[in-house]
Amino acid sequence: RKEVEQDPGPFNVPEGATVAFNCTYSNSASQSFFWYRQDCRKEPKLLMSVYSSGNEDGRFTAQLNRASQYISLLIRDSKLSDSATYLCVVNPGTASKLTFGTGTRLQVTL
Amino acid sequence: DTGVSQDPRHKITKRGQNVTFRCDPISEHNRLYWYRQTLGQGPEFLTYFQNEAQLEKSRLLSDRFSAERPKGSFSTLEIQRTEQGDSAMYLCASSLVGSDSTDTQYFGPGTRLTVL
C-alpha cells in the first residue's frame, strides 16, 4: 500500500465548477499535512497546510480527518488558472521529510 | 530572486558519465532537502541536511549517489556512472527549522536529467 494515495484523475471541469480531491495516508503517526500545486514541468508550490479544524483560503478549503486518515481539498468557482496537478503531502513525523502522493491532475475548461 | 535556485536546469548525459547538480537554498534556511521526481509520480525524498550535517538518506539513494553541504549553505548532488533509470527531475527544497518557524519547504525549479 502506498503511503499517500490519490486519484490521479484527470478531473475535467468547466469554469465555475466546484471540485473536490481526496487523499488517504497510511501512517497514523503522521504529524502534518499539506496540499502543494505543481504546474507542468515546474516545481511544487505550497498551496496550503491542512489542520484538523479545517482551514480555508479564498476559494480553497482543506479538511483533515485523523481518525479516517483522510485529507480533502475543495476548490470553489474554478478558474482556468487552477489547471494544475494537486499533490497531497504528508510529513510522517520524522525529520520533516515529505511524502507525496502521485498527484491529481485538474483541467478547467471554458 | 531570493528563492531556492538550482543549476543546471537541464542536463543531458551519456550512460556511465558522472554528473553534479548544485542547489542554493533560501539564505537563512538551515535545512536542505533533495527529492527526485519521475513522470507521473510525486517527488520522492532522497536525503536532507541540517546545516552541514547529512541526517538522513533514503534507500533510493544508492552508493552511486552522494550529496554534500560543506559549509551549511549550498549543496551538491553527484551521481556517478549514470544509468538510464536515473533520468528524472531532481528537486531541492529548503526550510527554516526553529522554535518560531513553520518548517515549510520551498522548492527550487529542479534539474532535469536525461541519461541517453
CSV table of N, CA and C in Angstrom, one decimal, chain A residues 6 41 50 68 81 89:
chain,number,residue,atom,x,y,z
A,6,GLN,N,-3.8,9.0,-3.9
A,6,GLN,CA,-4.7,10.0,-4.5
A,6,GLN,C,-5.2,9.4,-5.8
A,41,ARG,N,5.9,20.7,-15.6
A,41,ARG,CA,7.3,20.9,-15.7
A,41,ARG,C,7.8,22.0,-14.8
A,50,VAL,N,-2.9,21.8,6.1
A,50,VAL,CA,-4.2,21.2,6.4
A,50,VAL,C,-4.2,21.0,7.9
A,68,SER,N,-9.9,8.8,10.2
A,68,SER,CA,-10.0,8.0,8.9
A,68,SER,C,-8.8,8.1,8.1
A,81,SER,N,-7.0,29.2,-14.5
A,81,SER,CA,-5.7,29.2,-13.9
A,81,SER,C,-5.5,28.2,-12.8
A,89,VAL,N,0.3,15.9,0.5
A,89,VAL,CA,1.7,15.7,1.0
A,89,VAL,C,1.5,15.5,2.5
